[in-house]
PDB file of C-alpha atoms in Angstrom:
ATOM      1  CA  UNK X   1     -32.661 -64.198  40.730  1.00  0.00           C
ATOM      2  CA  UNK X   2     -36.292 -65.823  39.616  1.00  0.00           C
ATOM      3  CA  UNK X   3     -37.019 -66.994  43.234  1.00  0.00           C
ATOM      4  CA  UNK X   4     -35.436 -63.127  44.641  1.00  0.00           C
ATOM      5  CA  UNK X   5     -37.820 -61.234  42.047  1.00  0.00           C
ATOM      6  CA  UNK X   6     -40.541 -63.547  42.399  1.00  0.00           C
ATOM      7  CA  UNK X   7     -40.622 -63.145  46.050  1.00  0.00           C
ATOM      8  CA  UNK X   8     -39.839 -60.274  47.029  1.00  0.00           C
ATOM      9  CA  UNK X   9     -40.482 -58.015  43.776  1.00  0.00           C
ATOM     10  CA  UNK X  10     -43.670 -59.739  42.391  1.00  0.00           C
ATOM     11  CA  UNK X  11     -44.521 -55.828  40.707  1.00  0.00           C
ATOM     12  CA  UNK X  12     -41.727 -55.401  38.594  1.00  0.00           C
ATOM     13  CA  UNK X  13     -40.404 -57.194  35.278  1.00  0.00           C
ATOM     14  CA  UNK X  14     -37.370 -58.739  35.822  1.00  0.00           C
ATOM     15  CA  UNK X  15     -34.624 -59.257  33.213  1.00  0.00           C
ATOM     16  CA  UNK X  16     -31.001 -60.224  32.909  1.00  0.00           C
ATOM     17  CA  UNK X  17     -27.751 -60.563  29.970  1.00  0.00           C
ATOM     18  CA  UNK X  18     -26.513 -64.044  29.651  1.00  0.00           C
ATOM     19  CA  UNK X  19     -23.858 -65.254  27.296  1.00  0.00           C
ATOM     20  CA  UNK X  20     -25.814 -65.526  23.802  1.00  0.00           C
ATOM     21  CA  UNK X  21     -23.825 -69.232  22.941  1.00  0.00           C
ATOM     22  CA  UNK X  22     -24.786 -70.246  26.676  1.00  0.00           C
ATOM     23  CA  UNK X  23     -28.453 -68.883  26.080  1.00  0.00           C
ATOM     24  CA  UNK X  24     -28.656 -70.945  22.917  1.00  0.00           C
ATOM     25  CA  UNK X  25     -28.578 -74.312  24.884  1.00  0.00           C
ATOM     26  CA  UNK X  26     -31.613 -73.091  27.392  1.00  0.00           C
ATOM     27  CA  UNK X  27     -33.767 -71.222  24.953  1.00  0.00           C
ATOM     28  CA  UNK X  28     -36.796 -71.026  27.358  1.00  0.00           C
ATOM     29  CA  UNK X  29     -34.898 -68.801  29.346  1.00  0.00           C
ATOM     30  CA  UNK X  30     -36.023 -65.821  27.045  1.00  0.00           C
ATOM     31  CA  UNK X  31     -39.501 -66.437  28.091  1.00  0.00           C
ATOM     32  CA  UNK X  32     -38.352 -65.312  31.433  1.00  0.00           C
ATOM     33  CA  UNK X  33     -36.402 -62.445  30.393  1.00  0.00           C
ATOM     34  CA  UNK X  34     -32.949 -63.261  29.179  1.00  0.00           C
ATOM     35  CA  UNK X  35     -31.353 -62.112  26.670  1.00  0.00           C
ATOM     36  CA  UNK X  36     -28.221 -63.301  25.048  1.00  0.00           C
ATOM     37  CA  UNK X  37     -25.353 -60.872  24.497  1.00  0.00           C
ATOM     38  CA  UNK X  38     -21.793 -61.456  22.773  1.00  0.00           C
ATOM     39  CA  UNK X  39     -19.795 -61.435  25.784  1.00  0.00           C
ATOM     40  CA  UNK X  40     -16.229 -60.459  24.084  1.00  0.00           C
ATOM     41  CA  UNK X  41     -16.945 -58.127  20.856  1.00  0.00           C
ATOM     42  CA  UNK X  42     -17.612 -54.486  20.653  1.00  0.00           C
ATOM     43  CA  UNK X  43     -21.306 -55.243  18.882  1.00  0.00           C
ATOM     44  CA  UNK X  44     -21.798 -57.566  22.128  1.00  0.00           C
ATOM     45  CA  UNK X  45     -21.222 -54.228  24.237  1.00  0.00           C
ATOM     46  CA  UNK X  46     -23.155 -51.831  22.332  1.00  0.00           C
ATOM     47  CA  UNK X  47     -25.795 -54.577  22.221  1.00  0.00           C
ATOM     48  CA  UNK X  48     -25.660 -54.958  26.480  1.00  0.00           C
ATOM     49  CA  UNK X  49     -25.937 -51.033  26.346  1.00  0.00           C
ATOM     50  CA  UNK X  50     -28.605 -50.435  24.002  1.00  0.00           C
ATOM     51  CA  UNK X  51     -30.952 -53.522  25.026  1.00  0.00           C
ATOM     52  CA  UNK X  52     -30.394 -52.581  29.268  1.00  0.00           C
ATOM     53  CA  UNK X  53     -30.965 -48.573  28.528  1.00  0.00           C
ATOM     54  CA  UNK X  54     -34.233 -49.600  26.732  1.00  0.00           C
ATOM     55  CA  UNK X  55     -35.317 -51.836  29.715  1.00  0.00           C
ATOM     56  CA  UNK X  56     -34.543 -49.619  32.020  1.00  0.00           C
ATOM     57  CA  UNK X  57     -36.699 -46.852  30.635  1.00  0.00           C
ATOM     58  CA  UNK X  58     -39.386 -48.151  32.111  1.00  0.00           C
ATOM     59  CA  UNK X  59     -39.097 -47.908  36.242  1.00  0.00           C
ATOM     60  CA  UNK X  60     -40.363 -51.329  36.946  1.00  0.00           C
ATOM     61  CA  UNK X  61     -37.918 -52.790  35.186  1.00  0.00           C
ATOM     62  CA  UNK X  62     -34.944 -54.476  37.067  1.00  0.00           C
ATOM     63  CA  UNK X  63     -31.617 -55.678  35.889  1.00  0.00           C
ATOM     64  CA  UNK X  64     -29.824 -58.706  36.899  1.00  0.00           C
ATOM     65  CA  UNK X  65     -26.485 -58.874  35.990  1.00  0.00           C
ATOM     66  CA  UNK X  66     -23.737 -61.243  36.982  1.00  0.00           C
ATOM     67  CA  UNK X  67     -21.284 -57.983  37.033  1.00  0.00           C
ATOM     68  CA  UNK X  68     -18.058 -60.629  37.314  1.00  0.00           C
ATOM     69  CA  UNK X  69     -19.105 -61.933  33.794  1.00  0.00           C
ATOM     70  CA  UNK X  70     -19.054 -65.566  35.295  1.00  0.00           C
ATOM     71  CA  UNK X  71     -19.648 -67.324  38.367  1.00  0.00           C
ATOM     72  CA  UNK X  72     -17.039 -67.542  40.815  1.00  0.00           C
ATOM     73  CA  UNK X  73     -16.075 -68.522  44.047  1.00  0.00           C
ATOM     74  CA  UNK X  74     -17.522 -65.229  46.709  1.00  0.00           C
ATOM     75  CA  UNK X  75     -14.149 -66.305  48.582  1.00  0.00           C
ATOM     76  CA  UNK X  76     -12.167 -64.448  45.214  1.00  0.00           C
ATOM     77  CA  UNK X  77     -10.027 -61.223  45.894  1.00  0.00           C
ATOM     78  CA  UNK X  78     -10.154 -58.791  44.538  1.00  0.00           C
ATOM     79  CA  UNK X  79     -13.603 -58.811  42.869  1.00  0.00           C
ATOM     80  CA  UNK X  80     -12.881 -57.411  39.317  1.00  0.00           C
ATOM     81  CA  UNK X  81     -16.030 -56.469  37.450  1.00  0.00           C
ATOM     82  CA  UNK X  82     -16.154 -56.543  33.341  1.00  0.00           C
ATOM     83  CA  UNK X  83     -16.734 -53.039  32.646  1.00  0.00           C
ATOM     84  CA  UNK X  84     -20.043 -53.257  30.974  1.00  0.00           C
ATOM     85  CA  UNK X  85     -22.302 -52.226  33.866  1.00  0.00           C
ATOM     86  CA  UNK X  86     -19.991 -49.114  35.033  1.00  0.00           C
ATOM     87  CA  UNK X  87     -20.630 -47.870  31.539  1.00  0.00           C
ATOM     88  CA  UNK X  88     -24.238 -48.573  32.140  1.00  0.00           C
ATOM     89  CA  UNK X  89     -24.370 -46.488  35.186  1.00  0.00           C
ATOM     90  CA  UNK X  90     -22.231 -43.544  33.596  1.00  0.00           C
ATOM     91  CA  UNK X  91     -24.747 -43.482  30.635  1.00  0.00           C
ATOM     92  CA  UNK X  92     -27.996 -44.004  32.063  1.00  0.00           C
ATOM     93  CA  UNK X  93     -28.986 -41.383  35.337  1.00  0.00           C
ATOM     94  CA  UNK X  94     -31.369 -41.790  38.234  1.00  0.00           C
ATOM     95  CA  UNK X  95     -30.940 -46.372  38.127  1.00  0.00           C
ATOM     96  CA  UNK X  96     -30.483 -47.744  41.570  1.00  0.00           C
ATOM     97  CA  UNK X  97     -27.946 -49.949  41.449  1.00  0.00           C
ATOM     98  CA  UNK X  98     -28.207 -52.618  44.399  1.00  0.00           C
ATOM     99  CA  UNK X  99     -25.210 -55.244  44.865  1.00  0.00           C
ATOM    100  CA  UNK X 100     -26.089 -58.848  45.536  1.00  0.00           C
ATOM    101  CA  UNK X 101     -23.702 -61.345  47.465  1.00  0.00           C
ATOM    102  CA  UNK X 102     -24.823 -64.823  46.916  1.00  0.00           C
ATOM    103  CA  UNK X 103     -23.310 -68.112  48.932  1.00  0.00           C
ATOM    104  CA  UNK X 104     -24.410 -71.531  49.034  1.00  0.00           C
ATOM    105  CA  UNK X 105     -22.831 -72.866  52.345  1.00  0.00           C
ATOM    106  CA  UNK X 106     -22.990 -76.165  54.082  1.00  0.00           C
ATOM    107  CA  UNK X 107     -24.657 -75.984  57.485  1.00  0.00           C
ATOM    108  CA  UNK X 108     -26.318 -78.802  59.341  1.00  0.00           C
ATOM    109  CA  UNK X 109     -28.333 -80.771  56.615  1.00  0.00           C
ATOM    110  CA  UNK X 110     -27.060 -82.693  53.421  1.00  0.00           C
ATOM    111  CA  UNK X 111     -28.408 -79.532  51.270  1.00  0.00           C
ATOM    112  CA  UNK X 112     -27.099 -76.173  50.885  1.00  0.00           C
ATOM    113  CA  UNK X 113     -28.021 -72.927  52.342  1.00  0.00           C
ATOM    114  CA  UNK X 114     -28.820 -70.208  49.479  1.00  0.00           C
ATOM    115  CA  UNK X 115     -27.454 -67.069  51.300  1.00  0.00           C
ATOM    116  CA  UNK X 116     -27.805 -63.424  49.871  1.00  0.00           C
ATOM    117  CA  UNK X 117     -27.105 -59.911  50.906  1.00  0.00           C
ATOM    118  CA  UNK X 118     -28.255 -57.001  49.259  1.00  0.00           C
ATOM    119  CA  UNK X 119     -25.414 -53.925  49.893  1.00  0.00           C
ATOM    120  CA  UNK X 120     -26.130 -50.740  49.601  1.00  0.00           C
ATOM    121  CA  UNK X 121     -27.745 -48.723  47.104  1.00  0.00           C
ATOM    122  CA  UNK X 122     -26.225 -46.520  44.727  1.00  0.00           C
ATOM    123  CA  UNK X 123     -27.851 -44.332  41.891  1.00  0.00           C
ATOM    124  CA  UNK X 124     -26.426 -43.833  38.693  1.00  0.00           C
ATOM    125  CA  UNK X 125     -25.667 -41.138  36.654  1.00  0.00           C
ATOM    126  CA  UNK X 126     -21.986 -39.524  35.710  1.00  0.00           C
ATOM    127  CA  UNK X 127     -18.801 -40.025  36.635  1.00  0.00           C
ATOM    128  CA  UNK X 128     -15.700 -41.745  34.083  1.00  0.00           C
ATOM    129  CA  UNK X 129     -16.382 -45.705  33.806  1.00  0.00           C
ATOM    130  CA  UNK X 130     -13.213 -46.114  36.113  1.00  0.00           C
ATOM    131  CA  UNK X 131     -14.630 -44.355  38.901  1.00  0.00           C
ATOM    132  CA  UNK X 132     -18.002 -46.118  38.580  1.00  0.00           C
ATOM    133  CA  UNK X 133     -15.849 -49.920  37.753  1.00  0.00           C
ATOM    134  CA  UNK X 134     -13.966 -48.849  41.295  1.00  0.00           C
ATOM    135  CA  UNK X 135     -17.157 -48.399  43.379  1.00  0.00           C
ATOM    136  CA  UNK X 136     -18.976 -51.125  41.994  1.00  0.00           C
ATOM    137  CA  UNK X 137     -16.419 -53.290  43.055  1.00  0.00           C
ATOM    138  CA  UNK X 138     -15.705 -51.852  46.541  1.00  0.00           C
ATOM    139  CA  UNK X 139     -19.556 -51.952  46.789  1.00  0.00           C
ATOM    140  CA  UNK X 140     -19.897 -55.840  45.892  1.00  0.00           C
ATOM    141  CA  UNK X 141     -16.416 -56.418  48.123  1.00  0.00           C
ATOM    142  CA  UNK X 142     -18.467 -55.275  51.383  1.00  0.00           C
ATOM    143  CA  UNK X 143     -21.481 -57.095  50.732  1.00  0.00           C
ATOM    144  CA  UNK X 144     -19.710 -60.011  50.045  1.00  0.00           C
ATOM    145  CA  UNK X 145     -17.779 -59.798  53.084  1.00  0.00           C
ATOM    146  CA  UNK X 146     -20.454 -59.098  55.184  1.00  0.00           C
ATOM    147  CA  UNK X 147     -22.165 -62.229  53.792  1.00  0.00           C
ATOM    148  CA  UNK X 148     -19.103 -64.489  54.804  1.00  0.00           C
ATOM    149  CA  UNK X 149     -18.966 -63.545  58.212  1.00  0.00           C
ATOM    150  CA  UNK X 150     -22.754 -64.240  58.446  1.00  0.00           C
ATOM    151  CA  UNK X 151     -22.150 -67.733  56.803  1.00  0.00           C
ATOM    152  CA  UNK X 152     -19.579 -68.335  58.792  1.00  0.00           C
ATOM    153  CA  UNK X 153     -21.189 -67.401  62.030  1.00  0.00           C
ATOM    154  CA  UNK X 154     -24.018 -70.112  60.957  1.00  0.00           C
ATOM    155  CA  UNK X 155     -26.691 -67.953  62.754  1.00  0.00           C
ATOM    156  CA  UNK X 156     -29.974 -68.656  61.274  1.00  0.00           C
ATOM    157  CA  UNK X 157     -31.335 -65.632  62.856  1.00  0.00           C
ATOM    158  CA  UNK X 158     -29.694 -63.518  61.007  1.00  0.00           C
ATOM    159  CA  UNK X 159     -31.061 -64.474  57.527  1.00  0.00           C
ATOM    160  CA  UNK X 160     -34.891 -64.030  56.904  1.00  0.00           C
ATOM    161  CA  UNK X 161     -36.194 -67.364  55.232  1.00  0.00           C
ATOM    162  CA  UNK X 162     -38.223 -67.261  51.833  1.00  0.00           C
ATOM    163  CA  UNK X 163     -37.781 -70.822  51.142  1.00  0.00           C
ATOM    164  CA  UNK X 164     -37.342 -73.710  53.266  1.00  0.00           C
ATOM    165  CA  UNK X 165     -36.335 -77.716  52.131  1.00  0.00           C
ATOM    166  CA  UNK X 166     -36.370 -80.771  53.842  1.00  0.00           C
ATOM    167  CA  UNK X 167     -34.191 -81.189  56.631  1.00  0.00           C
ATOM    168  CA  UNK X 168     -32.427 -84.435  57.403  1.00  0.00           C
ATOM    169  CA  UNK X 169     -30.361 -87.093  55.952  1.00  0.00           C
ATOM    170  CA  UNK X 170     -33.219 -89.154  54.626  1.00  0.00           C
ATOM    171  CA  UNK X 171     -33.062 -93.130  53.828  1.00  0.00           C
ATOM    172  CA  UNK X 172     -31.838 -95.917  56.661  1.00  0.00           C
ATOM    173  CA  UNK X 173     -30.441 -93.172  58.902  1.00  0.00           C
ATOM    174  CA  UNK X 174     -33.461 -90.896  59.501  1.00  0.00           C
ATOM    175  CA  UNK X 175     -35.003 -94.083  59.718  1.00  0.00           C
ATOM    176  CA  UNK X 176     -33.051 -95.453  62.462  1.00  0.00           C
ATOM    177  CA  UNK X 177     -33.350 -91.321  64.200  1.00  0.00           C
ATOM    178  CA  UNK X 178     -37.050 -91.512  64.311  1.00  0.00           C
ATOM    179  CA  UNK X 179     -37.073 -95.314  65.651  1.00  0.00           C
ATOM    180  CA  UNK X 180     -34.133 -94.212  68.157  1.00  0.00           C
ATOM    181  CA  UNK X 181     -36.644 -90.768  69.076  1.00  0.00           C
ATOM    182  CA  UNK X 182     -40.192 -93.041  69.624  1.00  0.00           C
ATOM    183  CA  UNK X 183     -37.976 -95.476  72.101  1.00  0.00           C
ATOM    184  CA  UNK X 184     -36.710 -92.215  74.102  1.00  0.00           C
ATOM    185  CA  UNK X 185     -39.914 -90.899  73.793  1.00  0.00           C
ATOM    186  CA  UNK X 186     -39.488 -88.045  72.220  1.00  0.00           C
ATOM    187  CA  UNK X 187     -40.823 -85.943  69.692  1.00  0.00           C
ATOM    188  CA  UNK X 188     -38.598 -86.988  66.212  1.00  0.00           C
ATOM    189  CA  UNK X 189     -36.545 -83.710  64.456  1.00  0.00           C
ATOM    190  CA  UNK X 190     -34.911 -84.260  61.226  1.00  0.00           C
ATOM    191  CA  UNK X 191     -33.029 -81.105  61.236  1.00  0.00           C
ATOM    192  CA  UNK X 192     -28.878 -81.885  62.310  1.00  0.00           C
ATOM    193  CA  UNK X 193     -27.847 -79.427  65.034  1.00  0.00           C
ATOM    194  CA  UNK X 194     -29.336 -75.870  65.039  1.00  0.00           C
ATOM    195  CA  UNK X 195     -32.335 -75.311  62.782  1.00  0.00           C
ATOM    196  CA  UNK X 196     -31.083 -73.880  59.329  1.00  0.00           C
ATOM    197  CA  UNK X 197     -32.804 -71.538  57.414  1.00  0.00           C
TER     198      UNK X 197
END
């Protein structure tokens, strides 16, 4: 999320729950706008509830929040959500709420590809915490989807870079590439099949 809302929302303040035991062990995080939360207690809920509707009071303030309550694999169905943001979008009105699919897939190159997908945007406000847990879900499901059959389709194209690493294998064998290109005569490219992104 640092490299999304440095790049491509440099004007707002970006901030985001993590597990307060886990948040303990990287304390510098806080400088960049964690904060730690109780993950399974009541106190950690009101505490998610009361910090996020006091961010988001301000309208350059953005929320990331890792809605599954852990990382998992994007392959995982059904996505189940912990409750904690449908009660934040019941409580607090007029939020866009944006779903994120994130994939790191293996293309050409000895790296991985950081994918994302933003779904579509919903805005907050209403509703019972089951209806709002249901399309949260259903929301994160197509974006996620959508994702995977770009990933899968390997299409560069598709994607618009913000970042971009070193291509190649490195060491003896892009060694022995670039000796085998100069011999042919021609012009030396690290990258393994189709350029990545």
């Amino acid at each position: 999320f640092i490299m999304l809302a440095t790049l491509r929302f440099p004007d707002r303040n970006g901030y985001g729950p993590m597990e307060a035991s886990a948040l303990g062990q990287y304390r510098f995080m806080r400088r960049i706008g964690i904060f730690g939360i109780e993950t399974d207690s009541p106190r950690g809920a009101a505490a998610f509830l009361k910090i996020s509707s006091g961010l988001l009071e301000d309208a350059r303030t953005m929320l990331w929040i890792t809605a599954e309550g852990t990382f998992t694999d994007p392959r995982t169905r059904p996505v189940r959500l912990r409750p904690g943001l449908a009660h934040l979008a019941r409580r607090v009105p007029g939020v866009t709420i944006v779903p994120l699919a994130l994939e790191y897939p293996f293309w050409d190159e000895r790296t991985p590809e950081a994918l994302c997908r933003f779904g579509m945007p919903m805005e907050s406000g209403g509703g019972t915490v089951e209806d709002w847990n249901g399309r949260l879900e259903a929301a994160l499901t197509e974006a996620m989807d959508r994702l995977a059959a770009d990933a899968m389709g390997r299409e560069a194209s598709r994607f618009e870079p913000l970042v971009s690493g070193n291509a190649g294998i490195g060491g003896v064998y892009d060694l022995w590439r670039r000796a085998k290109a100069l011999v042919r005569g021609e012009r030396f490219k690290p990258q393994h099949g189709r350029e990545s992104s």
